[in-house]
mmCIF file of C-alpha atoms in Angstrom:
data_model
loop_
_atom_site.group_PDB
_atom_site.id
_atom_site.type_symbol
_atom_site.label_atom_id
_atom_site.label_comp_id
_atom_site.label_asym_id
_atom_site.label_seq_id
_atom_site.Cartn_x
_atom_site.Cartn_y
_atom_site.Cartn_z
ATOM 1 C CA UNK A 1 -9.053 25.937 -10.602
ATOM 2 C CA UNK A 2 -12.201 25.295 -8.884
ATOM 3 C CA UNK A 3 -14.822 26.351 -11.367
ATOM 4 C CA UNK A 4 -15.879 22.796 -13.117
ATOM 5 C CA UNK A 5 -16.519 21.249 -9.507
ATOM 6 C CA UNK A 6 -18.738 24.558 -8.462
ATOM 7 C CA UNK A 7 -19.879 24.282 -12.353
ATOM 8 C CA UNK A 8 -21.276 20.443 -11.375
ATOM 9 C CA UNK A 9 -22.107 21.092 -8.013
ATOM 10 C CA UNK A 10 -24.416 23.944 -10.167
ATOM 11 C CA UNK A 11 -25.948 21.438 -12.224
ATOM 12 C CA UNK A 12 -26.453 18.993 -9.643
ATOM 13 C CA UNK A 13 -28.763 21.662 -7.442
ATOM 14 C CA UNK A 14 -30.316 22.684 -10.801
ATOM 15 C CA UNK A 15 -31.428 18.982 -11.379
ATOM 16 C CA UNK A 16 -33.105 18.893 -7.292
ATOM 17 C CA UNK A 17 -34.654 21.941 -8.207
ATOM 18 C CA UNK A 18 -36.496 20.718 -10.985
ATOM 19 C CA UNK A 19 -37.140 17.365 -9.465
ATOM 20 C CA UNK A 20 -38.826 19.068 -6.648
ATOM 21 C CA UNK A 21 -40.312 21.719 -9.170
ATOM 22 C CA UNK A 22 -42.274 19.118 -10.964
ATOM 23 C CA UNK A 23 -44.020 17.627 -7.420
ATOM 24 C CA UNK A 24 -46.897 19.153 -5.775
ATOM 25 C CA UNK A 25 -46.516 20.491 -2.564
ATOM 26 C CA UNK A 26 -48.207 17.923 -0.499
ATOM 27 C CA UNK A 27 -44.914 15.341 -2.347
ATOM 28 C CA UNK A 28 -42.570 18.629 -1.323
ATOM 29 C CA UNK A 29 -43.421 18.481 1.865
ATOM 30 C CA UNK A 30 -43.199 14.486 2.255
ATOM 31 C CA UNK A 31 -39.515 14.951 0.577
ATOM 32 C CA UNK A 32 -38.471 17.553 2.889
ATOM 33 C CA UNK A 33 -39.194 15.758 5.684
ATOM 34 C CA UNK A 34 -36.992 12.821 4.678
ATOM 35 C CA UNK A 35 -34.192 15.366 3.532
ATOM 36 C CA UNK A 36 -34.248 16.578 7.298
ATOM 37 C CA UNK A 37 -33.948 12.538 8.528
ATOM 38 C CA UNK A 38 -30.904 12.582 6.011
ATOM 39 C CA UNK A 39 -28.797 15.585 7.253
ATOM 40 C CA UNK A 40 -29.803 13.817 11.200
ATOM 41 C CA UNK A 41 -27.786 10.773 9.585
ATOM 42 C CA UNK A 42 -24.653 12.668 8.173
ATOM 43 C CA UNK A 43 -24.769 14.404 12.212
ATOM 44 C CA UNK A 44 -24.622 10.564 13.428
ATOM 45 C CA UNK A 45 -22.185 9.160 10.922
ATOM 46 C CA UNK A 46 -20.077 12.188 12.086
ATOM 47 C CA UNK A 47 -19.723 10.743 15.653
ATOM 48 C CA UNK A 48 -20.174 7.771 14.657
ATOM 49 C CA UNK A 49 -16.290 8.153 12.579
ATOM 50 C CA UNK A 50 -15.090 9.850 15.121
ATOM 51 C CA UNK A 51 -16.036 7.465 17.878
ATOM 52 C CA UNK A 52 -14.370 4.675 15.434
ATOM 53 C CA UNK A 53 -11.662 6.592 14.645
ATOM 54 C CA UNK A 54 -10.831 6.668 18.812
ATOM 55 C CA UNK A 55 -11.625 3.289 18.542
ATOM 56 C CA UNK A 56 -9.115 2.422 15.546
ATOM 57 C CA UNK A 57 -6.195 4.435 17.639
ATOM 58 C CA UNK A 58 -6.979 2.841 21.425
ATOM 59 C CA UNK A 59 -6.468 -0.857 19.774
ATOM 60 C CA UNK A 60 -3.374 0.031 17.748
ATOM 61 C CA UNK A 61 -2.078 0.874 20.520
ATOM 62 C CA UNK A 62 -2.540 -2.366 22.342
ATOM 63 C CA UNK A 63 -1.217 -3.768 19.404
ATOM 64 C CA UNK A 64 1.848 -1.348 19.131
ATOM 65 C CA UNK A 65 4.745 -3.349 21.439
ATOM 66 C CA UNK A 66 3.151 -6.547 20.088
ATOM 67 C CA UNK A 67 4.150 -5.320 16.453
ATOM 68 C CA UNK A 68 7.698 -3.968 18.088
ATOM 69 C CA UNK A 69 8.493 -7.155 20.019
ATOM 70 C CA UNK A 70 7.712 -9.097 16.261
ATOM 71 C CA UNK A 71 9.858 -6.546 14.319
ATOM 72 C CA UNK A 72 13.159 -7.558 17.445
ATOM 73 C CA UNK A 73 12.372 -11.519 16.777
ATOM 74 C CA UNK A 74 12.569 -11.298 12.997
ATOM 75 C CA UNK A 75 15.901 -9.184 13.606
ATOM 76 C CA UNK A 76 17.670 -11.975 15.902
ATOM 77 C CA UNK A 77 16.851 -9.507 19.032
ATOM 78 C CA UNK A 78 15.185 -12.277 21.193
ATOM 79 C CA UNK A 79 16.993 -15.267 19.680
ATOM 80 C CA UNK A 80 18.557 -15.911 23.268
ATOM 81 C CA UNK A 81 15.800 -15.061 25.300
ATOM 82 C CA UNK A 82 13.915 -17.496 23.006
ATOM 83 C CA UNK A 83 16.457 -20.004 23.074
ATOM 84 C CA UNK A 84 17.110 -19.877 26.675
ATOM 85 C CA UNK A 85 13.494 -20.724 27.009
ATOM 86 C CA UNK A 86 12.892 -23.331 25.015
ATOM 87 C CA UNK A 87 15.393 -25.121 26.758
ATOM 88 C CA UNK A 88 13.921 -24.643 30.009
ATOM 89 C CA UNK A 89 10.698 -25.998 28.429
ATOM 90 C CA UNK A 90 12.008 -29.204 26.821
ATOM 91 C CA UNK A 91 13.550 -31.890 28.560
ATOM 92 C CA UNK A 92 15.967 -33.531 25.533
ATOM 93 C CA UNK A 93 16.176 -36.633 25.528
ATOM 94 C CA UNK A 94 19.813 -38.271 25.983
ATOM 95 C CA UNK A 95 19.213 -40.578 23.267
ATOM 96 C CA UNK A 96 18.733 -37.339 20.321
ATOM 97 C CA UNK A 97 20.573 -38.582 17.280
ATOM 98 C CA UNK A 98 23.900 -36.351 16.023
ATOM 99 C CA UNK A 99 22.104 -35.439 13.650
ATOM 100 C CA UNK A 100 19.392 -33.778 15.266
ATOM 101 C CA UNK A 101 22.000 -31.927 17.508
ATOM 102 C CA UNK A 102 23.824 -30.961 14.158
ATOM 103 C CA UNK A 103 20.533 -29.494 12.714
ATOM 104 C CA UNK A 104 20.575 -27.911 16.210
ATOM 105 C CA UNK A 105 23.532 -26.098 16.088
ATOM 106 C CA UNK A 106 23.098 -25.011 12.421
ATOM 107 C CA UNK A 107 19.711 -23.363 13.380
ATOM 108 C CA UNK A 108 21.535 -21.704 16.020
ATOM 109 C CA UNK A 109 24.176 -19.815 13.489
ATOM 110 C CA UNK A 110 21.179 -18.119 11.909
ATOM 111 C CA UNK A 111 20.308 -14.618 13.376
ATOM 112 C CA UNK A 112 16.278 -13.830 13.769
ATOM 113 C CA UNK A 113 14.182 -14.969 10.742
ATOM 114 C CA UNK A 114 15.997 -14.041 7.501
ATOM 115 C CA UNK A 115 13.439 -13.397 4.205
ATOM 116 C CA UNK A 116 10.749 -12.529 6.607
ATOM 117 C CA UNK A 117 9.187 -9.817 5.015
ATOM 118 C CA UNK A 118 9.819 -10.796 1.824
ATOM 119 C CA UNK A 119 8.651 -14.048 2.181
ATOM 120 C CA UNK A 120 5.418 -12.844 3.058
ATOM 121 C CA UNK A 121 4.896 -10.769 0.354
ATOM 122 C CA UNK A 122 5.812 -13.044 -1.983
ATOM 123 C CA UNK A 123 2.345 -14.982 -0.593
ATOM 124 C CA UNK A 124 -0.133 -12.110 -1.428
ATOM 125 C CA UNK A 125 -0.752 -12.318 -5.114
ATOM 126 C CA UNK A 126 -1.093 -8.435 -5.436
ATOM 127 C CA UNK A 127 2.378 -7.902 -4.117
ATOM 128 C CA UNK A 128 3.793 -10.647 -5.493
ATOM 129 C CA UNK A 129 3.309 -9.725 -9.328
ATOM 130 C CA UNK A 130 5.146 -6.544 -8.598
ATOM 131 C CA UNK A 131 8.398 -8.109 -7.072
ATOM 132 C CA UNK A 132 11.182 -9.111 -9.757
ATOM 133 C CA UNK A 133 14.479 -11.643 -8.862
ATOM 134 C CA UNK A 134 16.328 -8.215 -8.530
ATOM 135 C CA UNK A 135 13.991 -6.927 -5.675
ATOM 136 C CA UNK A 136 14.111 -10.275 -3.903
ATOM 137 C CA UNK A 137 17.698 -9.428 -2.848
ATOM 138 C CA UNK A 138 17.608 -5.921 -1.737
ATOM 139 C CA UNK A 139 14.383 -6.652 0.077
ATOM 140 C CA UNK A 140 16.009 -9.042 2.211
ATOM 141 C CA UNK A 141 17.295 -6.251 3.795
ATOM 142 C CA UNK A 142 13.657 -5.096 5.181
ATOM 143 C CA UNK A 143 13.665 -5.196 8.941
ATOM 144 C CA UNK A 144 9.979 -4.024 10.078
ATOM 145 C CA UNK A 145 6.719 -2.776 7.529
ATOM 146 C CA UNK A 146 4.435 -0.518 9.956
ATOM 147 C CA UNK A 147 0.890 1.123 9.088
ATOM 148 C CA UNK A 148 -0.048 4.341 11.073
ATOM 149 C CA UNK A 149 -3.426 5.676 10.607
ATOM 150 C CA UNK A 150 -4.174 8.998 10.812
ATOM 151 C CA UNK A 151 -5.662 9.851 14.652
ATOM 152 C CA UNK A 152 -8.747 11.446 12.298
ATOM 153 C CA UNK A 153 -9.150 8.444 10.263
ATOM 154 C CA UNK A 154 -8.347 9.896 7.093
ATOM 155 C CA UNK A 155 -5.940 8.379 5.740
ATOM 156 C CA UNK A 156 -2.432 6.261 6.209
ATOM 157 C CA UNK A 157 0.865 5.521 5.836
ATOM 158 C CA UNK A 158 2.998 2.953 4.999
ATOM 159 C CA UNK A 159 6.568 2.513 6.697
ATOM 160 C CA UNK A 160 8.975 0.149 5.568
ATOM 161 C CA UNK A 161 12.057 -0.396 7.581
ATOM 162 C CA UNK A 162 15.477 -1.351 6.461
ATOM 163 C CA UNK A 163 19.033 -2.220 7.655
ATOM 164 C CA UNK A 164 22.051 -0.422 5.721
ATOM 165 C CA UNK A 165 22.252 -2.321 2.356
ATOM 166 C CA UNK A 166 24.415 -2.287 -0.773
ATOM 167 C CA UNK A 167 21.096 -0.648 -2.875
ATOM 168 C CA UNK A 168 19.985 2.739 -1.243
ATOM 169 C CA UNK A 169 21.072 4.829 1.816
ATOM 170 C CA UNK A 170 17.244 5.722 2.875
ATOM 171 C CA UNK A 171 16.622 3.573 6.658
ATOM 172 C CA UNK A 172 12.820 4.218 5.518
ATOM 173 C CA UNK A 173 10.968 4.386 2.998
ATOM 174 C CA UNK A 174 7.005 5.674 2.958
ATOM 175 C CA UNK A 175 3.933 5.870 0.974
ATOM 176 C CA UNK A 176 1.237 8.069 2.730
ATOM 177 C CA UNK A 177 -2.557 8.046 1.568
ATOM 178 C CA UNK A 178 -5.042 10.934 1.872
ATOM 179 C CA UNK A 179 -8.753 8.689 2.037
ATOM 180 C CA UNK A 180 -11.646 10.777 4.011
ATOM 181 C CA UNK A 181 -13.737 8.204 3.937
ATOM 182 C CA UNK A 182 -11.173 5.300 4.940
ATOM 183 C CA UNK A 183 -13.644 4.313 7.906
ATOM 184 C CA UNK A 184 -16.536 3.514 5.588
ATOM 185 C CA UNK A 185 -17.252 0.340 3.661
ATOM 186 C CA UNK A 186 -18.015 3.169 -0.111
ATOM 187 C CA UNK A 187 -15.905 3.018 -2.584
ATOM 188 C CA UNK A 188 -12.230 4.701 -1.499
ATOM 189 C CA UNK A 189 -12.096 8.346 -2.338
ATOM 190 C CA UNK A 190 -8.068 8.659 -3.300
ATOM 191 C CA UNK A 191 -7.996 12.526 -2.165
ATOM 192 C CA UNK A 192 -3.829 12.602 -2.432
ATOM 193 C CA UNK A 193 -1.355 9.773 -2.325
ATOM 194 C CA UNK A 194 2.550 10.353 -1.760
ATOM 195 C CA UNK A 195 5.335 7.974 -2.333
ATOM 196 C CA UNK A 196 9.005 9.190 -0.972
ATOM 197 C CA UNK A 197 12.663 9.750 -3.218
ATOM 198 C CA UNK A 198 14.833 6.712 -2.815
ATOM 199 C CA UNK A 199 18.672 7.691 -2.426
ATOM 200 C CA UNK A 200 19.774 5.086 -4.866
ATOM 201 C CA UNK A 201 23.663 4.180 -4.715
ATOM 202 C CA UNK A 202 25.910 4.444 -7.672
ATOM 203 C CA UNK A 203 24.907 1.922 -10.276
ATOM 204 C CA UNK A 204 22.342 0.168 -7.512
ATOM 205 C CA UNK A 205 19.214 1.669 -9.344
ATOM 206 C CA UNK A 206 16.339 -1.305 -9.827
ATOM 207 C CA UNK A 207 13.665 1.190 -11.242
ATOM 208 C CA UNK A 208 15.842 1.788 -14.227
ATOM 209 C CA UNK A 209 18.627 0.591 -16.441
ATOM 210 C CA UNK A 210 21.297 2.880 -18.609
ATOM 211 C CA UNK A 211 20.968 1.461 -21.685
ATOM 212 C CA UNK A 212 23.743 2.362 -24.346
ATOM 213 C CA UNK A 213 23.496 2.795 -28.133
ATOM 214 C CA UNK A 214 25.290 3.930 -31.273
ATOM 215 C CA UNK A 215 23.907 6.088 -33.683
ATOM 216 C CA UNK A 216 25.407 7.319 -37.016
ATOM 217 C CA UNK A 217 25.015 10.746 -38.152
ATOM 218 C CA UNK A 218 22.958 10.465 -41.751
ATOM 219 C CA UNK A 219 23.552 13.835 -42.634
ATOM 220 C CA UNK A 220 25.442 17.291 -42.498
ATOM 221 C CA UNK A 221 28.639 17.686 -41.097
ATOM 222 C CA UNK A 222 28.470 14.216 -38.974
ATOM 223 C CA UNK A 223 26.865 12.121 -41.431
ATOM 224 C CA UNK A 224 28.895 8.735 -41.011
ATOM 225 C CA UNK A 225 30.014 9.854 -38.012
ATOM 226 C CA UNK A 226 29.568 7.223 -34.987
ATOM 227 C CA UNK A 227 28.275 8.440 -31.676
ATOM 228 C CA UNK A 228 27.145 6.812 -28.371
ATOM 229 C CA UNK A 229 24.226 7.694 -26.789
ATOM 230 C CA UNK A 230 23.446 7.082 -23.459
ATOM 231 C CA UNK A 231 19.887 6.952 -21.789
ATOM 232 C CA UNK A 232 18.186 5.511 -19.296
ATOM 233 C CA UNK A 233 14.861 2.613 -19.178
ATOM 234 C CA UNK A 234 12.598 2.082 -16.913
ATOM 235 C CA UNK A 235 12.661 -1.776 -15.580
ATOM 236 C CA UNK A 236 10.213 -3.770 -13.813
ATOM 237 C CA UNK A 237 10.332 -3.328 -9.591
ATOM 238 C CA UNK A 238 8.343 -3.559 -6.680
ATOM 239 C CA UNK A 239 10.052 0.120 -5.781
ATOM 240 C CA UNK A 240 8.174 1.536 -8.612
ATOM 241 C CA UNK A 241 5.439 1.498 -5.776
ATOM 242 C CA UNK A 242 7.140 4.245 -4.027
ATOM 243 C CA UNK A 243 6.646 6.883 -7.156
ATOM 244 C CA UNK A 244 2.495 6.500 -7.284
ATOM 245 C CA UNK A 245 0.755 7.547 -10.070
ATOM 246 C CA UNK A 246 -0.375 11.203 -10.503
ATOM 247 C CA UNK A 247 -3.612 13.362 -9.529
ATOM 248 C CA UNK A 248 -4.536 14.855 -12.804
ATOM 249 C CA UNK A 249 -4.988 18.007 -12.485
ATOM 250 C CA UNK A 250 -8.990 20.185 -12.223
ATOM 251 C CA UNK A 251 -8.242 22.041 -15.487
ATOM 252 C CA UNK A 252 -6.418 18.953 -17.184
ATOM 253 C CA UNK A 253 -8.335 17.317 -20.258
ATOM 254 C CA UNK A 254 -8.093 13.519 -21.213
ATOM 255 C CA UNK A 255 -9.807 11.231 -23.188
ATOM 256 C CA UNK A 256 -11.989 8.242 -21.819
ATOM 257 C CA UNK A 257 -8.492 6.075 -22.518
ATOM 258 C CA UNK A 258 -6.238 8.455 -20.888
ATOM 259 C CA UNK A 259 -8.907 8.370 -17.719
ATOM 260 C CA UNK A 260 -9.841 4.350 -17.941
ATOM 261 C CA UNK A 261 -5.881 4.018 -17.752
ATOM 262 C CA UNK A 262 -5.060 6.478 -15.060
ATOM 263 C CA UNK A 263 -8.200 5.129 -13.173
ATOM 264 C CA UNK A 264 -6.926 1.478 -13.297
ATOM 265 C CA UNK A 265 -3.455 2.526 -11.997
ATOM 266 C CA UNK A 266 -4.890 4.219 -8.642
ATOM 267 C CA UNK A 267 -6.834 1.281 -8.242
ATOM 268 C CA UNK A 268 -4.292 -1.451 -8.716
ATOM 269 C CA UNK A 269 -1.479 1.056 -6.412
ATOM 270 C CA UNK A 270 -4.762 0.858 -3.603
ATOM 271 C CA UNK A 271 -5.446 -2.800 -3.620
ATOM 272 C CA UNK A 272 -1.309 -3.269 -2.623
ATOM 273 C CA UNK A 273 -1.873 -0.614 -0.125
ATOM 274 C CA UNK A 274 -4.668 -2.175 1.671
ATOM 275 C CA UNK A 275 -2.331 -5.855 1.078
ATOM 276 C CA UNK A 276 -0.186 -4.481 3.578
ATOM 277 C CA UNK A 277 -2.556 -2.443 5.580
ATOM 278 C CA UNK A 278 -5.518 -5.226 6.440
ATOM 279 C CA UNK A 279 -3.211 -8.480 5.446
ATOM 280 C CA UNK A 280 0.731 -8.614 5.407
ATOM 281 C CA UNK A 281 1.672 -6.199 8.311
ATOM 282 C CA UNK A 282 -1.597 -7.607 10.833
ATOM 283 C CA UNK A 283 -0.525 -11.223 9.939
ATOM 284 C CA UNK A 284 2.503 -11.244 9.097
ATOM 285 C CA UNK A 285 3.812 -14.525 10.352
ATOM 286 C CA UNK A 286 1.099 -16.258 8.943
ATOM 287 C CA UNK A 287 1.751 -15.058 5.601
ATOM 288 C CA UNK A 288 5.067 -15.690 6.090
ATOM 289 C CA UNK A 289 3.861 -19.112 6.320
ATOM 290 C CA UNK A 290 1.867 -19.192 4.115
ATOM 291 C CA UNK A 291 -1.086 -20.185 6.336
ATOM 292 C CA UNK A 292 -2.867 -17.218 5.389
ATOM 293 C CA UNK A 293 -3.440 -18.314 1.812
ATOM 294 C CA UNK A 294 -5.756 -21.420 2.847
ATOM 295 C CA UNK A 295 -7.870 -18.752 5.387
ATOM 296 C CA UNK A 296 -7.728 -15.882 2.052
ATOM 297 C CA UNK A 297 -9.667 -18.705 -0.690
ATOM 298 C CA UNK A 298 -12.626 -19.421 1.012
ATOM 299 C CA UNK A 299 -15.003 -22.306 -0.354
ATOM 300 C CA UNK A 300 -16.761 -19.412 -2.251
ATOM 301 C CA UNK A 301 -13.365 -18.191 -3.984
ATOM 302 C CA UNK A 302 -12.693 -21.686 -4.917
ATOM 303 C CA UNK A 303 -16.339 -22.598 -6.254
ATOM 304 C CA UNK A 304 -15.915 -18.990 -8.280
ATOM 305 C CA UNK A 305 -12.550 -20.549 -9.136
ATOM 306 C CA UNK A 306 -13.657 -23.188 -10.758
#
C-alpha cells in the first residue's frame, strides 16, 4: 500500500540529485553545509515540541478544576453556594420594589445556566451553520464540552458531555484528531480523525429521516400492483459532525473534483474542531455572551468587511 509514497519520495531524491548534479563542487560544498544547519534545526524543533508539549499539559492542568468548577455552575451545582454569597455581599435595600423581589424569586426556580452550551455555539459562525431547530433541543441537554490534548502534542479530542435525554443513550460523545504537527503554526497535517456511534433512541434519529413512498409495479407479474417502500434520508444536523469524512485510501484513484471536494470537507470538519478547541470550550462564558464576537472582528475584519 505504500509504494506511490516510496515512488514520490523516489522522485523527490532523484530531483536533489540532479539539482546538486548540475553545481560545481565548490556550490556542493556551500549547499552541504547549509543542509547540515538544517538537520541542527529539525534536532531543535524536536525539543523545542517537546518542551511545548510539557508546557501545553502543565497549564491545562492549572486550568483543569477551573474548567470542572464551570461545568458544576452551568449544572445548578453551586447555585447555593453562589446564592448564599451574594447575599452576604449585598446589603438590599428595604425599599426594593415587589417586583424586583418577584424577578428574584423567579431567577431562583431556575437550576444552573440552562442553553449554556448551546448558546455559545450558536455565537461562532462555523458552528452555528451546522446546528438546525431540531438540534437546538437535544443540545440543551449538553452539560460540559472538554478538549484533551494528547501528552505528545499530536493530536486531540473532543468530549461532549450530556445528561440522560429523550434523543440518544450515549453520556458522551467524542471526536478524536490525529495532527503531528498540531504545535506548529504549518498548515494542519489531518493524519486520522475519528468521530464515535451515537445510540440513537427509537424514532429520535436527527441525522436521518424514514421517508415513505409508493411505487407501482410497471411490469410482469406485479405490474399495477401498489407497494410501499420504505427508506431512509439523510437530514441536516450538527451530529453529522460526529461521522467525519473519510481518509481515502493510498491505492484509491479520484479525479481533481472528487479530491477538491473531499479536501474542502476535512477542512471545513477542522475549522469547527479548532472552534471548540482555541474558542468555545477556553471562553465559554464569553461566548455564551456573546462578548466574544466584538473581541473575534477586529478593526481589520471589519475594514476587510466592508
Amino acid at each position: 500500500e505504500n509504494e506511490p509514497e516510496e515512488a514520490e519520495e523516489e522522485d523527490d531524491d532523484d530531483d536533489e540529485d540532479d539539482m546538486m548534479a548540475m553545481m560545481p563542487d565548490y556550490m556542493v560544498k556551500r549547499v552541504e553545509k547549509l543542509k547540515d544547519l538544517n538537520d541542527r534545526r529539525d534536532i531543535i524543533m524536536k525539543d523545542y515540541l517537546r518542551e511545548r508539549a510539557e508546557l501545553e499539559n502543565k497549564y491545562f492542568g492549572v486550568c483543569k478544576p477551573m474548567y470542572v468548577t464551570r461545568a458544576e455552575i452551568v449544572a445548578g451545582k453551586m447555585d447555593d453556594e453562589i446564592k448564599a454569597g451574594a447575599k452576604a455581599a449585598v446589603v438590599v435595600s428595604s425599599s426594593s420594589s415587589t417586583d424586583d423581589k418577584a424577578s428574584e424569586e423567579a431567577v431562583d426556580n431556575v437550576t444552573g445556566i440552562p442553553q449554556f452550551w448551546v448558546c455559545a455555539m450558536g455565537h461562532m459562525e462555523a458552528v452555528a451553520e451546522l446546528i438546525t431547530e431540531q438540534d437546538v433541543d437535544c443540545l440543551e441537554y449538553c452539560t460540559d464540552i472538554r478538549c484533551n490534548d494528547d501528552e505528545d502534542g499530536m493530536g486531540f479530542t473532543l468530549c461532549f458531555h450530556f445528561s440522560p435525554n429523550e434523543y440518544f443513550s450515549n453520556e458522551m460523545l467524542t471526536k478524536r484528531y490525529d495532527i503531528p504537527n498540531l504545535l506548529l503554526d504549518d498548515e494542519p497535517i489531518l493524519q486520522n480523525v475519528n468521530g464515535c456511534d451515537i445510540d440513537w433512541k427509537e424514532n429520535k434519529c436527527l441525522t436521518t429521516r424514514t421517508v415513505t413512498r409508493k411505487q407501482r409495479g410497471k411490469s410482469g407479474k406485479r405490474a399495477g400492483q401498489i407497494r410501499v417502500v420504505t427508506r431512509k434520508e439523510r437530514t441536516d444536523s450538527f451530529f453529522h459532525f460526529f461521522s467525519p469524512p473519510q481518509m481515502p485510501g493510498v491505492m484509491e484513484e479520484m479525479d481533481e473534483e472528487q479530491a477538491d471536494a473531499i479536501e474542502e470537507a476535512f477542512d471545513h470538519d477542522y475549522d469547527v474542531a479548532q472552534a471548540f478547541r482555541s474558542h468555545i470550550i477556553p471562553k465559554a462564558v464569553l461566548w455564551f455572551t456573546g462578548e466574544a464576537l466584538d473581541v473575534a472582528l477586529t478593526p481589520e475584519d471589519e475594514a476587510a468587511e466592508e
